[in-house]
């Protein structure tokens, strides 16, 4: 699946640098401000949900009924269970539905 | 002094126990999915050693399998880890007594449970010593790496990942993370905006642009709703769950 193995290593290392930047950056940059604009905190707050939603949404409509139904079931499960519980429910659902619906 | 340091290390290790156990299935899962997505065992381990952030490692896996441009993969990892900026700003004053080298090291290990435990300790009125901090951080770090390796080795043995739904565990995992944010302000409009924009971009511009386009729409909606004004640097809440 990967064309060049070395490329993967470089992306991983760049990703590691980017991650370290987030862990040290708040202390170096954000802590200098006593007050920050509300729009900035709202944007910061929204980043993880916004990014992760884009990784889920196309999977709802682009794959098939088994996959779409599984995500619906997992969303309901997430209201009650922790991450591990949601993954178990989701795995059981996708295995069953793929076997049933082909 | 010396025995006091040992006691602090031991206390940190005791505090790390529950999160070490809680995160174990996810370390194993990451390793198995990495191999399932075409990564080698050593690449998977390298990711856990250097990036050391579960959710973003999963995002990396998801994008490695596609023909996404390298800088976009790095940007996505950065975006998912963006919450650490708030942890870092909050924890900084509480470890002001660390030396420069100690701080440089400490920030590398600032994962969600590390932040949560440090905040809890600080709320109890206890000081955060370097000994306690590393006593907490190192067991979690090394167990995460070991679990990745074990998961990757076992992932190699799985013959039909499709029948086991392995290829679809990532979307389920991301969905559970999204649902975990549901008590945040503006969560619903942000998720709807990102979701609709990413689906539209997926079918028009194509993958992988749906990630950045979708995310930008969601963030834009959040800033529009927020309105003008300023607010003080408030207490940062840790993200739920046992994420690294």
mmCIF file of C-alpha atoms in Angstrom, chain A residues 10-86:
data_model
loop_
_atom_site.group_PDB
_atom_site.id
_atom_site.type_symbol
_atom_site.label_atom_id
_atom_site.label_comp_id
_atom_site.label_asym_id
_atom_site.label_seq_id
_atom_site.Cartn_x
_atom_site.Cartn_y
_atom_site.Cartn_z
ATOM 1 C CA UNK A 10 9.634 11.019 7.608
ATOM 2 C CA UNK A 11 5.897 11.667 7.942
ATOM 3 C CA UNK A 12 5.902 9.953 11.338
ATOM 4 C CA UNK A 13 8.824 12.077 12.537
ATOM 5 C CA UNK A 14 7.195 15.268 11.253
ATOM 6 C CA UNK A 15 3.972 14.227 12.992
ATOM 7 C CA UNK A 16 5.976 13.706 16.189
ATOM 8 C CA UNK A 17 7.468 17.202 15.935
ATOM 9 C CA UNK A 18 4.008 18.694 15.323
ATOM 10 C CA UNK A 19 2.682 16.819 18.364
ATOM 11 C CA UNK A 20 5.524 17.986 20.572
ATOM 12 C CA UNK A 21 4.867 21.544 19.369
ATOM 13 C CA UNK A 22 1.300 21.313 20.718
ATOM 14 C CA UNK A 23 2.540 20.008 24.080
ATOM 15 C CA UNK A 24 5.126 22.708 24.602
ATOM 16 C CA UNK A 25 3.406 25.458 22.596
ATOM 17 C CA UNK A 26 0.608 26.220 25.031
ATOM 18 C CA UNK A 27 3.154 26.911 27.748
ATOM 19 C CA UNK A 28 5.356 29.016 25.465
ATOM 20 C CA UNK A 29 2.664 30.978 23.628
ATOM 21 C CA UNK A 30 -0.832 30.783 25.113
ATOM 22 C CA UNK A 31 0.233 31.307 28.721
ATOM 23 C CA UNK A 32 1.563 34.784 27.837
ATOM 24 C CA UNK A 33 -1.985 36.025 27.372
ATOM 25 C CA UNK A 34 -4.163 36.726 30.385
ATOM 26 C CA UNK A 35 -7.267 37.088 28.256
ATOM 27 C CA UNK A 36 -7.934 35.684 24.818
ATOM 28 C CA UNK A 37 -10.680 36.581 22.296
ATOM 29 C CA UNK A 38 -13.774 34.435 22.656
ATOM 30 C CA UNK A 39 -13.652 33.532 18.965
ATOM 31 C CA UNK A 40 -10.177 32.051 19.450
ATOM 32 C CA UNK A 41 -11.175 29.837 22.392
ATOM 33 C CA UNK A 42 -14.304 28.750 20.504
ATOM 34 C CA UNK A 43 -12.159 27.819 17.502
ATOM 35 C CA UNK A 44 -9.658 25.929 19.688
ATOM 36 C CA UNK A 45 -12.532 24.124 21.385
ATOM 37 C CA UNK A 46 -14.055 23.098 18.064
ATOM 38 C CA UNK A 47 -10.902 21.735 16.389
ATOM 39 C CA UNK A 48 -10.936 18.094 17.563
ATOM 40 C CA UNK A 49 -14.649 17.466 16.973
ATOM 41 C CA UNK A 50 -14.453 19.233 13.591
ATOM 42 C CA UNK A 51 -11.472 17.187 12.360
ATOM 43 C CA UNK A 52 -12.745 13.860 13.667
ATOM 44 C CA UNK A 53 -16.237 14.407 12.200
ATOM 45 C CA UNK A 54 -14.718 14.617 8.719
ATOM 46 C CA UNK A 55 -13.205 11.154 9.209
ATOM 47 C CA UNK A 56 -16.603 9.691 10.122
ATOM 48 C CA UNK A 57 -19.137 11.476 7.893
ATOM 49 C CA UNK A 58 -18.049 10.118 4.465
ATOM 50 C CA UNK A 59 -17.989 6.582 5.931
ATOM 51 C CA UNK A 60 -21.721 6.939 6.697
ATOM 52 C CA UNK A 61 -22.702 7.480 3.064
ATOM 53 C CA UNK A 62 -19.904 5.996 0.945
ATOM 54 C CA UNK A 63 -19.716 2.346 1.966
ATOM 55 C CA UNK A 64 -22.958 0.412 2.421
ATOM 56 C CA UNK A 65 -25.891 -0.420 4.648
ATOM 57 C CA UNK A 66 -23.882 -2.585 7.045
ATOM 58 C CA UNK A 67 -21.422 0.262 7.634
ATOM 59 C CA UNK A 68 -24.057 3.026 7.893
ATOM 60 C CA UNK A 69 -26.190 1.010 10.322
ATOM 61 C CA UNK A 70 -23.144 0.145 12.418
ATOM 62 C CA UNK A 71 -22.264 3.830 12.826
ATOM 63 C CA UNK A 72 -25.846 4.620 13.862
ATOM 64 C CA UNK A 73 -25.747 1.822 16.453
ATOM 65 C CA UNK A 74 -22.310 2.945 17.677
ATOM 66 C CA UNK A 75 -23.537 6.541 18.067
ATOM 67 C CA UNK A 76 -26.374 5.362 20.318
ATOM 68 C CA UNK A 77 -23.984 3.083 22.230
ATOM 69 C CA UNK A 78 -21.696 6.079 22.827
ATOM 70 C CA UNK A 79 -24.464 7.743 24.856
ATOM 71 C CA UNK A 80 -24.206 4.934 27.409
ATOM 72 C CA UNK A 81 -20.840 3.203 27.198
ATOM 73 C CA UNK A 82 -17.164 4.124 27.421
ATOM 74 C CA UNK A 83 -14.840 3.909 24.404
ATOM 75 C CA UNK A 84 -14.119 0.203 24.936
ATOM 76 C CA UNK A 85 -17.855 -0.578 25.114
ATOM 77 C CA UNK A 86 -18.579 1.373 21.924
#
